[in-house]
Coordinates of C-alpha atoms in Angstrom, one line a residue:
M1 CA 69.0 111.0 81.3
V2 CA 68.1 110.5 77.8
P3 CA 69.2 114.7 76.1
T4 CA 66.1 115.9 74.5
M5 CA 67.9 115.8 71.3
D6 CA 68.0 112.3 71.1
L7 CA 64.8 111.7 71.5
E8 CA 63.4 111.2 68.3
E9 CA 66.4 108.9 67.7
I10 CA 65.3 106.4 70.8
H11 CA 61.8 105.8 69.3
K12 CA 62.6 105.7 65.1
P13 CA 61.7 102.0 64.0
L14 CA 64.4 99.8 63.8
K15 CA 65.4 98.5 60.6
V16 CA 65.3 94.3 60.8
Q17 CA 66.8 92.2 58.7
Y18 CA 66.6 88.4 59.7
V19 CA 69.3 86.2 57.6
S20 CA 68.1 82.9 57.5
A21 CA 70.4 81.9 54.3
T22 CA 74.9 82.4 53.7
D23 CA 73.1 82.8 50.0
S24 CA 70.9 85.5 51.0
P25 CA 70.4 89.8 50.0
E26 CA 70.4 89.7 54.0
F27 CA 73.6 87.4 54.1
T28 CA 75.0 89.9 51.9
H29 CA 74.5 92.8 54.2
L30 CA 75.2 91.3 56.9
R31 CA 78.6 90.8 55.4
W32 CA 79.1 94.8 54.1
A33 CA 77.2 95.7 57.8
L34 CA 79.8 94.2 59.7
A35 CA 82.5 95.3 57.6
R36 CA 81.6 98.8 58.6
S37 CA 80.4 98.8 61.7
S38 CA 82.7 100.1 64.7
I39 CA 80.3 99.6 67.7
I40 CA 78.1 96.1 67.4
G41 CA 75.6 94.8 70.7
L42 CA 75.2 91.5 71.2
D43 CA 72.6 89.3 71.9
A44 CA 71.4 85.6 71.8
E45 CA 68.1 83.2 72.8
W46 CA 67.6 80.2 73.6
K47 CA 65.7 77.7 74.4
P48 CA 65.5 77.3 78.6
C49 CA 66.7 74.3 79.4
Q50 CA 64.9 71.9 81.5
S51 CA 67.0 71.2 85.2
T52 CA 66.5 67.6 84.3
Q53 CA 69.4 68.0 81.9
P54 CA 72.6 69.4 83.9
S55 CA 75.4 68.2 81.4
T56 CA 74.2 70.1 78.7
F57 CA 74.0 74.1 77.6
P58 CA 71.0 75.1 75.8
T59 CA 71.0 75.6 72.0
V60 CA 71.6 79.0 71.4
S61 CA 68.6 79.8 68.7
L62 CA 68.9 83.3 67.7
L63 CA 72.2 85.0 67.6
Q64 CA 71.2 88.9 67.5
L65 CA 73.3 92.1 65.9
A66 CA 72.9 95.4 65.6
C67 CA 75.5 97.3 64.2
R68 CA 76.2 101.3 63.9
V69 CA 77.8 101.5 60.3
N70 CA 79.7 103.5 59.6
H71 CA 78.8 104.8 55.6
G72 CA 82.1 106.9 54.9
L73 CA 83.9 109.9 56.3
D74 CA 82.3 112.0 52.9
D75 CA 78.7 111.1 53.8
P76 CA 77.9 112.1 57.5
A77 CA 73.8 111.2 56.9
E78 CA 74.1 108.5 56.7
S79 CA 76.5 107.7 59.3
D80 CA 74.1 106.7 62.2
G81 CA 72.8 103.8 60.3
S82 CA 71.9 101.1 62.7
P83 CA 70.3 97.6 61.3
V84 CA 69.8 94.5 63.7
F85 CA 70.0 91.4 62.3
L86 CA 68.3 88.2 63.7
L87 CA 70.8 85.0 62.7
D88 CA 69.1 82.0 62.9
L89 CA 71.4 79.4 63.7
S90 CA 68.9 76.9 63.0
S91 CA 69.0 77.8 59.4
V92 CA 72.2 79.1 58.1
P93 CA 75.2 76.0 58.5
L94 CA 77.3 77.0 61.3
P95 CA 80.5 76.1 60.0
S96 CA 79.9 78.1 57.1
I97 CA 79.2 81.4 59.4
W98 CA 81.8 80.3 62.2
E99 CA 85.0 82.2 60.9
I100 CA 83.4 85.7 60.2
L101 CA 81.7 85.6 63.8
S102 CA 85.6 84.8 65.0
D103 CA 86.4 87.8 63.7
V104 CA 84.2 90.1 64.0
F105 CA 84.4 89.1 68.1
S106 CA 88.1 89.3 68.0
S107 CA 88.5 92.3 66.1
P108 CA 90.0 95.4 68.0
D109 CA 88.9 97.6 65.7
I110 CA 85.2 96.6 67.0
L111 CA 83.8 97.3 69.3
K112 CA 81.7 94.8 71.2
L113 CA 78.4 96.1 74.1
G114 CA 76.8 93.2 75.4
F115 CA 74.4 92.2 79.3
R116 CA 76.0 89.9 81.1
F117 CA 77.0 88.7 77.5
K118 CA 79.1 85.8 79.2
Q119 CA 77.2 83.5 79.5
D120 CA 76.1 83.9 76.2
L121 CA 79.0 83.4 74.6
K122 CA 79.5 80.5 76.2
Y123 CA 76.1 78.8 75.4
L124 CA 76.5 79.7 71.6
S125 CA 80.6 78.5 72.2
S126 CA 78.8 75.0 73.2
T127 CA 76.0 75.0 70.1
F128 CA 78.9 75.9 67.1
Q129 CA 81.2 73.4 69.1
V130 CA 78.1 70.5 68.4
Q131 CA 77.4 71.6 65.1
G132 CA 81.0 70.5 64.1
C133 CA 82.9 73.3 64.9
V134 CA 85.9 72.0 67.2
K135 CA 87.3 76.2 68.8
G136 CA 83.7 77.9 69.0
F137 CA 84.6 80.8 70.7
D138 CA 86.4 81.2 73.6
R139 CA 86.6 85.3 73.3
V140 CA 85.4 88.4 72.6
E141 CA 86.9 91.6 72.6
P142 CA 86.9 94.7 72.7
Y143 CA 83.9 94.7 75.3
V144 CA 81.8 97.1 77.3
D145 CA 79.2 95.7 79.3
I146 CA 76.3 97.3 79.3
T147 CA 76.2 96.7 83.4
N148 CA 79.5 99.1 84.1
V149 CA 78.4 102.1 81.5
Y150 CA 75.4 102.0 84.3
N151 CA 77.5 101.6 86.7
T152 CA 79.8 104.6 85.4
L153 CA 76.9 106.6 84.8
Q154 CA 75.4 106.6 87.8
Q155 CA 78.3 108.0 89.7
N156 CA 78.8 109.9 87.4
H157 CA 75.4 111.9 88.3
M158 CA 75.1 111.0 92.1
G159 CA 78.7 112.3 92.3
R160 CA 80.1 108.9 94.1
K161 CA 80.2 105.3 94.3
V162 CA 77.0 103.9 94.3
H163 CA 76.2 100.4 94.6
K164 CA 76.7 97.8 92.0
D165 CA 73.4 96.1 91.7
M166 CA 72.2 94.2 89.6
K167 CA 69.9 96.0 87.7
S168 CA 67.9 94.1 84.9
L169 CA 68.1 95.6 80.9
A170 CA 64.6 96.7 81.1
T171 CA 65.5 98.7 84.6
I172 CA 68.6 99.9 83.5
C173 CA 66.2 101.5 80.1
K174 CA 63.7 102.8 82.1
E175 CA 66.5 104.6 83.7
I176 CA 69.0 105.6 81.1
L177 CA 66.5 105.8 77.5
S178 CA 62.6 106.2 79.6
I179 CA 61.5 104.0 77.7
S180 CA 60.2 100.6 78.6
L181 CA 61.6 96.9 77.5
S182 CA 58.7 94.1 77.7
K183 CA 60.1 91.1 78.8
E184 CA 56.9 89.2 78.2
L185 CA 58.6 86.5 74.8
Q186 CA 62.4 86.0 77.4
C187 CA 61.2 82.9 78.2
S188 CA 59.1 81.6 74.4
D189 CA 60.1 79.3 72.7
W190 CA 63.2 80.1 70.4
S191 CA 63.9 76.1 69.1
Q192 CA 60.7 76.6 67.3
R193 CA 59.8 77.5 63.4
P194 CA 59.0 80.1 62.3
L195 CA 59.7 82.8 65.1
T196 CA 56.8 85.2 65.5
E197 CA 57.0 89.1 64.2
E198 CA 56.6 89.6 68.3
Q199 CA 59.7 87.8 69.3
K200 CA 61.8 89.3 66.7
A201 CA 61.0 92.3 67.5
Y202 CA 61.3 91.6 70.6
A203 CA 65.1 90.4 69.7
A204 CA 66.0 92.9 68.2
R205 CA 65.5 95.8 70.5
D206 CA 66.9 94.0 72.7
A207 CA 70.1 94.3 70.8
H208 CA 69.5 97.1 69.3
C209 CA 69.4 99.2 73.0
L210 CA 72.7 98.7 73.9
L211 CA 73.4 100.8 70.8
Q212 CA 71.0 103.4 72.4
I213 CA 72.9 103.5 76.1
F214 CA 76.0 103.3 74.8
D215 CA 75.3 106.8 73.4
V216 CA 73.8 107.8 76.0
F217 CA 77.6 107.0 78.0
K218 CA 79.4 108.0 74.7
T219 CA 77.8 111.4 74.3
K220 CA 78.2 112.5 78.5
V221 CA 82.1 110.3 77.9
V222 CA 82.8 113.2 75.1
S223 CA 80.5 116.8 77.5
K224 CA 83.4 116.4 79.7
G225 CA 85.8 116.4 77.0
K226 CA 88.3 113.4 77.3
C227 CA 87.2 112.8 73.0
L228 CA 87.7 116.4 71.9
N229 CA 91.1 116.4 71.5
G230 CA 91.8 116.6 67.6
D231 CA 88.0 116.9 66.6
S232 CA 89.2 119.7 64.3
K233 CA 92.2 118.5 63.0
V234 CA 90.2 115.3 61.9
H235 CA 87.0 117.1 59.9
L236 CA 90.5 118.8 58.3
C237 CA 92.0 115.8 57.0
A238 CA 88.3 114.1 56.7
S239 CA 88.1 116.6 53.3
L240 CA 91.2 116.0 52.0
G241 CA 92.2 113.5 49.4
L242 CA 94.2 110.2 49.7
K243 CA 97.2 112.1 47.9
E244 CA 97.3 115.7 50.4
L245 CA 96.5 113.1 53.7
L246 CA 99.9 111.8 52.4
R247 CA 101.5 115.3 52.0
N248 CA 99.8 116.5 55.0
P249 CA 102.9 116.2 58.1
E250 CA 100.0 116.9 60.5
R251 CA 98.0 114.3 59.3
D252 CA 95.4 111.5 61.3
N253 CA 96.5 108.0 61.1
T254 CA 93.0 106.9 62.1
I255 CA 91.6 109.1 58.7
L256 CA 94.8 107.7 56.6
T257 CA 93.9 104.4 57.1
I258 CA 90.0 104.8 56.3
K259 CA 91.3 106.7 53.2
L260 CA 93.6 103.1 52.0
V261 CA 91.4 101.0 52.4
E262 CA 88.6 103.0 50.3
A263 CA 90.7 103.1 47.8
L264 CA 91.1 99.6 47.7
D265 CA 87.7 99.4 48.1
I266 CA 88.3 100.7 44.9
I267 CA 91.0 98.6 43.1
Q268 CA 89.5 95.8 44.4
G269 CA 86.3 96.4 42.8
I270 CA 87.9 97.9 38.8
S271 CA 90.3 94.7 38.4
A272 CA 86.7 92.9 38.9
S273 CA 85.9 93.9 35.9
D274 CA 88.8 93.8 34.1
Y275 CA 89.2 90.0 35.0
P276 CA 85.7 88.8 36.0
H277 CA 86.7 84.8 35.1
R278 CA 88.1 86.1 38.8
I279 CA 85.3 87.4 40.4
G280 CA 85.0 84.0 42.4
V281 CA 88.6 83.7 43.6
A282 CA 88.5 87.4 44.6
D283 CA 85.3 86.6 47.1
E284 CA 86.5 83.4 48.1
A285 CA 89.6 85.4 49.9
V286 CA 87.1 88.5 51.0
S287 CA 85.9 85.2 52.9
S288 CA 88.0 83.4 53.9
S289 CA 88.7 87.0 56.5
L290 CA 86.9 89.9 57.1
C291 CA 89.4 91.6 59.1
A292 CA 90.8 92.7 55.8
K293 CA 87.6 94.7 55.9
I294 CA 87.1 96.4 58.9
R295 CA 87.7 99.9 59.3
P296 CA 89.6 100.8 62.0
M297 CA 88.3 102.4 65.4
E298 CA 88.2 106.1 65.2
E299 CA 90.5 107.3 68.1
C300 CA 86.9 108.6 70.5
L301 CA 86.1 104.7 70.8
M302 CA 89.2 104.5 71.2
R303 CA 90.2 106.0 74.2
I304 CA 87.1 104.7 75.7
V305 CA 88.2 101.7 74.8
R306 CA 91.3 102.4 76.7
E307 CA 89.6 103.2 79.9
Y308 CA 86.6 101.6 80.2
G309 CA 86.8 97.7 77.7
E310 CA 87.9 94.8 79.1
M311 CA 88.1 91.0 77.6
I312 CA 85.3 88.4 78.3
L313 CA 87.7 85.6 77.9
L314 CA 86.2 81.6 78.3
K315 CA 88.9 78.9 80.1
E316 CA 88.5 75.2 80.0
A317 CA 86.1 75.2 83.5
D318 CA 83.1 77.4 81.5
M319 CA 82.8 75.4 78.9
K320 CA 81.3 71.6 80.6
P321 CA 77.6 72.7 83.1
K322 CA 78.2 72.7 86.6
T323 CA 76.6 70.3 88.4
S324 CA 76.5 70.0 92.2
R325 CA 76.0 66.9 93.2
K326 CA 75.7 67.9 97.2
R327 CA 72.8 70.3 96.4
G328 CA 71.2 67.6 94.1
K329 CA 71.1 65.5 97.1
K330 CA 69.8 68.5 99.1
R331 CA 67.0 69.3 96.5
S332 CA 65.5 65.2 95.8
S333 CA 63.6 64.6 99.5
V334 CA 62.0 69.0 98.9
V335 CA 61.4 67.1 95.3
V336 CA 60.0 63.2 95.9
V337 CA 57.5 65.0 98.6
N338 CA 55.6 68.0 95.7
K339 CA 56.6 65.9 93.0
T340 CA 52.7 64.7 92.7
K341 CA 51.5 68.6 93.4
C342 CA 54.1 69.9 91.4
E343 CA 53.3 67.3 88.6
T344 CA 49.2 68.9 88.4
S345 CA 49.9 72.4 89.9
D346 CA 49.7 73.8 86.0
E347 CA 46.0 73.0 85.5
W348 CA 43.5 75.1 87.6
G349 CA 42.1 72.5 90.0
G350 CA 39.7 75.5 92.6
P351 CA 37.6 76.8 93.7
P352 CA 39.5 79.6 94.0
P353 CA 39.1 82.0 98.2
W354 CA 36.6 84.3 96.3
D355 CA 33.9 81.6 95.6
F356 CA 30.9 81.3 97.4
E357 CA 31.2 77.2 98.5
V358 CA 34.5 78.6 100.0
G359 CA 33.2 81.7 102.7
G360 CA 34.7 84.5 99.7
D361 CA 32.9 88.1 98.5
G362 CA 31.7 86.6 95.2
C363 CA 34.4 89.0 94.0
P364 CA 37.9 88.0 91.5
K365 CA 40.9 89.1 92.7
F366 CA 44.6 88.1 91.5
L367 CA 48.4 89.2 91.5
C368 CA 50.3 88.4 88.7
D369 CA 53.8 89.3 89.5
V370 CA 56.7 90.6 87.8
M371 CA 56.4 88.4 84.7
V372 CA 53.2 89.3 83.8
E373 CA 53.1 92.0 85.1
G374 CA 51.4 93.4 82.0
L375 CA 48.1 91.2 82.8
A376 CA 47.7 93.0 85.4
K377 CA 47.0 95.7 83.5
H378 CA 44.4 94.3 80.0
L379 CA 42.9 92.6 83.9
R380 CA 41.9 95.7 85.3
C381 CA 40.8 97.3 81.2
V382 CA 38.2 94.8 82.1
G383 CA 37.0 95.5 85.1
I384 CA 39.0 92.7 86.9
D385 CA 40.8 93.5 90.2
A386 CA 44.3 92.8 89.7
A387 CA 47.4 93.7 92.6
I388 CA 51.1 93.2 91.4
P389 CA 53.9 92.9 94.2
C390 CA 54.2 94.7 97.0
S391 CA 58.0 95.5 96.5
K392 CA 59.9 95.6 93.4
K393 CA 61.1 92.7 94.0
P394 CA 59.8 90.2 95.7
E395 CA 61.0 86.6 97.2
P396 CA 58.8 83.3 96.8
R397 CA 57.8 83.8 99.9
D398 CA 56.7 87.6 100.0
L399 CA 54.0 87.4 96.8
I400 CA 52.7 84.5 98.9
S401 CA 51.8 86.5 102.0
Q402 CA 50.0 89.1 99.9
A403 CA 48.3 86.8 98.6
Q404 CA 47.7 85.0 100.7
R405 CA 46.8 88.4 102.4
E406 CA 44.3 90.0 100.1
K407 CA 43.2 85.9 99.4
R408 CA 44.2 86.7 95.6
V409 CA 45.3 83.8 93.2
L410 CA 48.9 84.1 92.1
L411 CA 49.0 84.6 88.6
T412 CA 53.0 84.1 87.1
R413 CA 54.5 82.6 84.4
D414 CA 57.7 80.8 86.7
A415 CA 57.1 77.1 87.2
K416 CA 59.6 77.3 90.5
L417 CA 56.7 79.3 92.0
L418 CA 54.7 75.8 91.4
R419 CA 57.2 74.2 94.4
H420 CA 55.0 76.5 97.3
E421 CA 51.6 75.4 95.7
Y422 CA 51.2 73.1 99.1
L423 CA 51.1 76.9 101.2
L424 CA 48.5 78.2 98.2
K425 CA 46.0 75.8 98.0
N426 CA 43.6 76.5 95.0
Q427 CA 45.5 80.2 95.1
I428 CA 48.6 79.9 92.1
Y429 CA 47.8 79.2 88.3
R430 CA 51.0 79.5 86.4
V431 CA 49.9 81.5 82.9
K432 CA 50.3 79.7 79.7
S433 CA 50.1 81.5 77.3
L434 CA 53.2 85.1 76.1
L435 CA 51.1 87.3 74.4
K436 CA 48.8 90.3 77.0
N437 CA 45.4 90.1 74.7
E438 CA 46.1 85.1 75.0
Q439 CA 46.3 85.2 79.2
L440 CA 43.9 87.5 79.0
V441 CA 42.2 85.0 77.8
E442 CA 43.4 82.3 78.8
V443 CA 43.1 83.3 82.9
I444 CA 38.4 85.0 81.4
E445 CA 37.8 81.2 80.4
T446 CA 40.2 79.0 83.0
F447 CA 38.3 81.2 86.2
R448 CA 34.5 81.9 84.2
L449 CA 35.1 85.3 84.8
Q450 CA 31.8 86.6 83.5
I451 CA 33.3 89.8 81.2
C452 CA 30.5 92.8 79.9
E453 CA 31.2 95.7 78.3
D454 CA 29.9 98.0 80.8
Q455 CA 32.6 97.0 82.7
L456 CA 35.3 98.0 80.3
M457 CA 37.6 100.7 81.7
S458 CA 36.1 100.9 84.8
R459 CA 39.6 100.4 86.9
C460 CA 42.8 102.4 87.0
T461 CA 45.5 101.6 85.1
K462 CA 48.0 102.8 86.8
C463 CA 47.3 101.3 90.2
N464 CA 44.5 98.4 90.6
G465 CA 42.2 101.5 92.5
R466 CA 38.2 102.6 91.7
F467 CA 37.1 105.6 90.5
I468 CA 35.1 107.7 92.5
Q469 CA 31.5 107.9 91.5
K470 CA 30.6 110.8 90.5
P471 CA 32.6 112.6 87.3
L472 CA 35.0 115.8 87.8
T473 CA 33.7 118.8 85.1
T474 CA 36.4 120.6 83.5
E475 CA 36.7 123.7 86.8
E476 CA 37.0 120.7 88.9
A477 CA 40.2 118.9 87.0
V478 CA 41.4 121.0 86.7
E479 CA 41.3 122.7 90.0
A480 CA 42.4 118.4 91.0
A481 CA 45.3 118.2 89.0
K482 CA 47.4 120.9 90.3
G483 CA 50.8 120.0 90.3
F484 CA 49.7 116.2 89.4
Q485 CA 48.4 116.1 85.8
R486 CA 49.0 118.3 83.1
I487 CA 45.1 118.4 80.9
P488 CA 45.5 118.8 77.3
N489 CA 44.1 122.9 76.9
C490 CA 42.1 121.0 73.4
L491 CA 39.5 119.5 75.5
F492 CA 38.6 122.4 77.3
D493 CA 35.8 123.3 75.0
K494 CA 34.9 119.5 74.2
N495 CA 32.8 119.4 77.6
L496 CA 34.2 116.0 78.8
E497 CA 33.0 114.5 81.4
F498 CA 36.4 113.0 83.9
W499 CA 36.5 110.8 85.7
Q500 CA 39.0 110.6 89.3
C501 CA 40.8 107.6 91.1
M502 CA 40.2 107.5 94.9
D503 CA 43.7 106.1 95.9
C504 CA 46.1 107.9 93.4
G505 CA 44.1 110.8 91.8
Q506 CA 45.4 110.2 87.7
L507 CA 42.5 111.7 85.8
Y508 CA 40.8 109.5 82.8
W509 CA 38.8 111.4 79.9
E510 CA 37.0 109.6 77.7
G511 CA 38.6 110.7 74.4
T512 CA 39.9 108.7 71.5
Q513 CA 42.7 106.8 73.3
Y514 CA 39.2 106.1 75.3
H515 CA 36.8 104.8 72.5
N516 CA 40.1 102.4 71.1
A517 CA 41.4 101.0 74.1
V518 CA 37.1 99.7 74.3
Q519 CA 36.7 99.2 71.2
K520 CA 39.9 96.4 71.5
F521 CA 38.7 94.8 74.4
I522 CA 35.6 94.3 73.5
D523 CA 37.3 92.7 70.4
V524 CA 39.2 90.8 72.9
C525 CA 37.2 88.8 75.2
K526 CA 35.6 88.7 72.1
L527 CA 31.4 90.4 73.7
N528 CA 29.9 90.7 70.3
E529 CA 29.3 87.3 69.5

């Protein structure tokens, strides 16, 4: 669904700034960007709250702001700047930034994007209230939810109304942008400091992809002619000076306001240089109201807001965590029955179903649920049989049934699945590590798997299948790949051997990527030691 010309833009490296103090250059840049942004993607991260604490909201540790900065009409080359700011709420004094964020959330000249952001806003408001900001945050407007953007794009693509499924952000990114958004670190401990570089990258991508999805949406709207009125007039007005603009009866009021704001910036700069003893007072006045610096929204964006915009409004009931006594009583008997089993399920007891002692065949087999799907590919790379669920959104019973039927150990990071351990005796294990390489090492050590160099890259990473026993020649591989897979022309003169998966037909060859992968897993599994 992404236009070809935008692919390079989508894969461009992100400009990420970590803000941990109000007197830092990063904070100064954040203020500058907020005052010049027309669109901001919002996201928040927090440490998951334990179910034993229903009376409190989780404390938000990190707020991500992806800013679409407008550097000015006279500098179109830089108008596409999109820095992402990671605001560390555990380090920055919250009262000092409450007013800035409140101005951003309520400014009519900044379109806010989010993915089901109402829950984030509730937790964010609670976090600020606990730190002395009595008002918290009660609204975000104008606001566009990415789920609504996705549904509109799907409806336009299909030409009819589509069923509004609750798609995940990762799924939407895959369908709209053709990029994979890993959710491995979603449930990591965001209160721990310092954050890892992987956590920072994950958080930045989560916010920045909102801008990218909206760009696709905006392009579709513009291409339909909904926002093209007066484009030539806008460019003409943009090239005029303030004096000529005021004399022009056909001037564009949005451009006029931007020019006035730019002129005010120049006047304030001159005043500060002429009267240096008043700089502190001027800075204080600016910090008290960010709205005075925010540039007005362009007409095209205003039309999108009028048609698709909404408002997140928190009511008094939203400010209190929801508890259900009836639900609690209903669950209590289940918790008591399985209390001992759930407490011990974090550690592996064994033996696994493939053990000879229980009638197994000695071949380790795993089933990786959606939370550790990346681990499945890593296990396949080291020659271990690792399947994934048969359906995209499996129910717990489906996972249990598949694990029992195929005699596999179910690997998961979902603590809720451990409640079903009594149905899967010695067939469920909760992976503790967050990163795929560490997860792989953890599983190898826990189940005492024997990995050797000959096993590496011996399974199809796509479907978990086995390879054919005899390799194909280049001619045979070209014939096998017809209408299915493209083989680069540069391989034809290298006299390579090709291996084909017996299940899905995918072709592999021992090129640079293969040798890099082999070396990677030799290092991860410490096969040289």
